[in-house]
Amino acid sequence: MRVIGWYAHSHGAGHRQRLVAVSRYLRTPVTAFGSAAAPAGFSGEWVELARDDDGPVDRASATADGALHWAPLHHAGLQDRHAALAGWIARARPRLFVTDVSVEVTALARLCGVPVVVFAMLGNRDDTAHRLGRSLATALVAPWPAPRDRPGGGPRAEPGAQVVHVGAFSRFDGRPLAPEASRPGTVLVLFGSGGRDVSDADFRAARAATPGWTWEYRVPGSAEDAGGGEDVWPSLQRAEVVVVHGGHNAVAEVAAARRPAVVIAQDRPFEEQRRRVELLRGEGMVALDSWPAAPEWPGLLDRARAAGAGPWERWAPGDGAQRAAAFLDAAAGEGR
């Protein structure tokens, strides 16, 4: 039986959410691997791997002098997880392995003789380890549209690999929109759990500078947060403008809701979010490299309101997960 292996990195929720979104449309069965519990909504086989960052860790050896990103010497968890992956490959004989994302797992699968497709990430990723991962991949799936006028805005494929731009997608794709739910003058602040550069005082200052707007906060760990256990979708539908960090999944969720937005990059490795806001500016979005001073907020919200939701149509066309699934099925030889 044809099968696809899939590694989903456990940092944040984004990598696992992509697995859920794409696997819903795959015709080829998937066995997925990760260091956390199986994500909600994933119906395939899930293998929870040993952690490779707990207990005593020889961090000085972890990068092999820059050749890798994380492979500390003599770490039992690392050895156990790689043995589990290689053992499954030997038993299941997968037609394809997807990594989202790990240079080390990409290398392991390719060394086991399995073609690998890597989910691309934005940012300045020309270090030796990232180049190794790209050089071993048969293809890179980029979950954003091809840049309009600057090829350098996307991942650089090494010789032999193709880049497949499928557009952004999220868990909310396909949900019915409710334009009547929008409340004029409402701002939703949407930040995730992966850390933030913005303080609660910054949030309060922005609110104080815009007396004509009502602000709602969905910011885990913030004193301003009003989310509780509620699904964020109703909050997105209520907002006239969304203020969102520049992470892939958060941006894709706002795009799915087709809400005008102010997108603000946070400091992340490899300048990933700043590269995303650069591309979004090219699409006509209000997108900033850092949190602005309080007096700028009235003008920014007016600009976002004027830009509207139109720029999201190209960024997230609504069928990105289906496009990714169709490509992976074809790469796995489904139907042949």
PDB file of N, CA and C in Angstrom, residues 1 10 13 17 25 31 54 63 84 108 116 120 123 137 145-146 152 161 184 189 227 234 254 259 270 275 309 320 335:
ATOM      1  N   MET A   1       0.844  -1.196   0.000  1.00  0.00           N
ATOM      2  CA  MET A   1       0.000   0.000   0.000  1.00  0.00           C
ATOM      3  C   MET A   1       0.878   1.244   0.000  1.00  0.00           C
ATOM      4  N   SER A  10       7.261  20.421  16.404  1.00  0.00           N
ATOM      5  CA  SER A  10       6.369  20.673  17.543  1.00  0.00           C
ATOM      6  C   SER A  10       6.406  22.104  18.045  1.00  0.00           C
ATOM      7  N   ALA A  13       2.018  25.803  16.958  1.00  0.00           N
ATOM      8  CA  ALA A  13       0.971  24.921  16.440  1.00  0.00           C
ATOM      9  C   ALA A  13       0.922  24.884  14.928  1.00  0.00           C
ATOM     10  N   GLN A  17      -0.892  22.177  12.345  1.00  0.00           N
ATOM     11  CA  GLN A  17      -2.119  22.624  11.691  1.00  0.00           C
ATOM     12  C   GLN A  17      -2.037  22.451  10.177  1.00  0.00           C
ATOM     13  N   TYR A  25      -7.341  16.305   2.483  1.00  0.00           N
ATOM     14  CA  TYR A  25      -7.559  16.187   1.044  1.00  0.00           C
ATOM     15  C   TYR A  25      -6.683  15.129   0.386  1.00  0.00           C
ATOM     16  N   THR A  31       1.178   8.541   7.611  1.00  0.00           N
ATOM     17  CA  THR A  31       1.642   8.311   8.976  1.00  0.00           C
ATOM     18  C   THR A  31       2.487   9.508   9.360  1.00  0.00           C
ATOM     19  N   ASP A  54      15.504  17.462  25.885  1.00  0.00           N
ATOM     20  CA  ASP A  54      15.306  17.404  27.324  1.00  0.00           C
ATOM     21  C   ASP A  54      16.497  16.733  27.997  1.00  0.00           C
ATOM     22  N   THR A  63      25.028  21.709  16.541  1.00  0.00           N
ATOM     23  CA  THR A  63      24.959  22.122  15.136  1.00  0.00           C
ATOM     24  C   THR A  63      26.050  21.502  14.273  1.00  0.00           C
ATOM     25  N   ALA A  84      13.324   5.346  15.490  1.00  0.00           N
ATOM     26  CA  ALA A  84      11.901   5.118  15.225  1.00  0.00           C
ATOM     27  C   ALA A  84      11.547   5.501  13.792  1.00  0.00           C
ATOM     28  N   LEU A 108      17.739  12.301   7.049  1.00  0.00           N
ATOM     29  CA  LEU A 108      17.540  10.904   7.449  1.00  0.00           C
ATOM     30  C   LEU A 108      16.664  10.169   6.443  1.00  0.00           C
ATOM     31  N   VAL A 116      11.979  13.247  -0.663  1.00  0.00           N
ATOM     32  CA  VAL A 116      11.490  14.135   0.396  1.00  0.00           C
ATOM     33  C   VAL A 116      10.966  15.431  -0.219  1.00  0.00           C
ATOM     34  N   ALA A 120       8.440  24.852   2.626  1.00  0.00           N
ATOM     35  CA  ALA A 120       9.353  25.991   2.660  1.00  0.00           C
ATOM     36  C   ALA A 120       8.919  26.993   3.716  1.00  0.00           C
ATOM     37  N   GLY A 123      12.289  33.790   4.951  1.00  0.00           N
ATOM     38  CA  GLY A 123      13.380  34.269   5.781  1.00  0.00           C
ATOM     39  C   GLY A 123      14.717  34.129   5.094  1.00  0.00           C
ATOM     40  N   ALA A 137      15.976  17.868  -1.068  1.00  0.00           N
ATOM     41  CA  ALA A 137      14.552  17.804  -1.374  1.00  0.00           C
ATOM     42  C   ALA A 137      14.314  17.649  -2.871  1.00  0.00           C
ATOM     43  N   PRO A 145       1.717  32.799  -2.224  1.00  0.00           N
ATOM     44  CA  PRO A 145       1.743  32.916  -3.682  1.00  0.00           C
ATOM     45  C   PRO A 145       3.131  33.264  -4.193  1.00  0.00           C
ATOM     46  N   ALA A 146       3.367  32.954  -5.452  1.00  0.00           N
ATOM     47  CA  ALA A 146       4.628  33.357  -6.074  1.00  0.00           C
ATOM     48  C   ALA A 146       4.725  34.877  -6.059  1.00  0.00           C
ATOM     49  N   GLY A 152      13.299  36.663  -5.753  1.00  0.00           N
ATOM     50  CA  GLY A 152      14.009  36.478  -4.495  1.00  0.00           C
ATOM     51  C   GLY A 152      13.103  36.471  -3.278  1.00  0.00           C
ATOM     52  N   ALA A 161      15.581  20.701  -7.481  1.00  0.00           N
ATOM     53  CA  ALA A 161      14.335  20.822  -6.727  1.00  0.00           C
ATOM     54  C   ALA A 161      13.446  21.880  -7.357  1.00  0.00           C
ATOM     55  N   PRO A 184     -18.614  47.748  12.870  1.00  0.00           N
ATOM     56  CA  PRO A 184     -17.767  48.888  12.494  1.00  0.00           C
ATOM     57  C   PRO A 184     -17.051  49.473  13.704  1.00  0.00           C
ATOM     58  N   VAL A 189      -7.043  42.244  18.145  1.00  0.00           N
ATOM     59  CA  VAL A 189      -5.597  42.026  18.225  1.00  0.00           C
ATOM     60  C   VAL A 189      -5.375  40.531  18.379  1.00  0.00           C
ATOM     61  N   GLY A 227      -9.959  35.971  25.258  1.00  0.00           N
ATOM     62  CA  GLY A 227     -10.306  34.837  24.420  1.00  0.00           C
ATOM     63  C   GLY A 227     -10.945  33.688  25.151  1.00  0.00           C
ATOM     64  N   PRO A 234     -15.355  33.505  15.508  1.00  0.00           N
ATOM     65  CA  PRO A 234     -16.349  34.575  15.735  1.00  0.00           C
ATOM     66  C   PRO A 234     -15.707  35.937  15.977  1.00  0.00           C
ATOM     67  N   VAL A 254      -6.452  35.121   9.219  1.00  0.00           N
ATOM     68  CA  VAL A 254      -7.067  36.416   8.921  1.00  0.00           C
ATOM     69  C   VAL A 254      -7.452  36.489   7.445  1.00  0.00           C
ATOM     70  N   ARG A 259     -10.611  39.677   6.384  1.00  0.00           N
ATOM     71  CA  ARG A 259     -10.725  40.888   7.163  1.00  0.00           C
ATOM     72  C   ARG A 259      -9.589  41.843   6.817  1.00  0.00           C
ATOM     73  N   PHE A 270      15.894  33.998  11.543  1.00  0.00           N
ATOM     74  CA  PHE A 270      16.016  34.099  10.087  1.00  0.00           C
ATOM     75  C   PHE A 270      15.164  35.234   9.498  1.00  0.00           C
ATOM     76  N   ARG A 275      10.251  39.089   6.352  1.00  0.00           N
ATOM     77  CA  ARG A 275      10.147  38.758   4.928  1.00  0.00           C
ATOM     78  C   ARG A 275       8.685  38.602   4.515  1.00  0.00           C
ATOM     79  N   ALA A 309     -10.277  43.992   2.169  1.00  0.00           N
ATOM     80  CA  ALA A 309      -9.879  42.583   2.190  1.00  0.00           C
ATOM     81  C   ALA A 309      -9.418  42.075   0.837  1.00  0.00           C
ATOM     82  N   GLY A 320      -5.555  26.351  -1.136  1.00  0.00           N
ATOM     83  CA  GLY A 320      -4.134  26.047  -1.000  1.00  0.00           C
ATOM     84  C   GLY A 320      -3.881  24.646  -0.473  1.00  0.00           C
ATOM     85  N   GLY A 335      -2.476   6.636  -7.654  1.00  0.00           N
ATOM     86  CA  GLY A 335      -3.256   6.321  -8.853  1.00  0.00           C
ATOM     87  C   GLY A 335      -2.470   5.663  -9.946  1.00  0.00           C
TER      88      GLY A 335
END
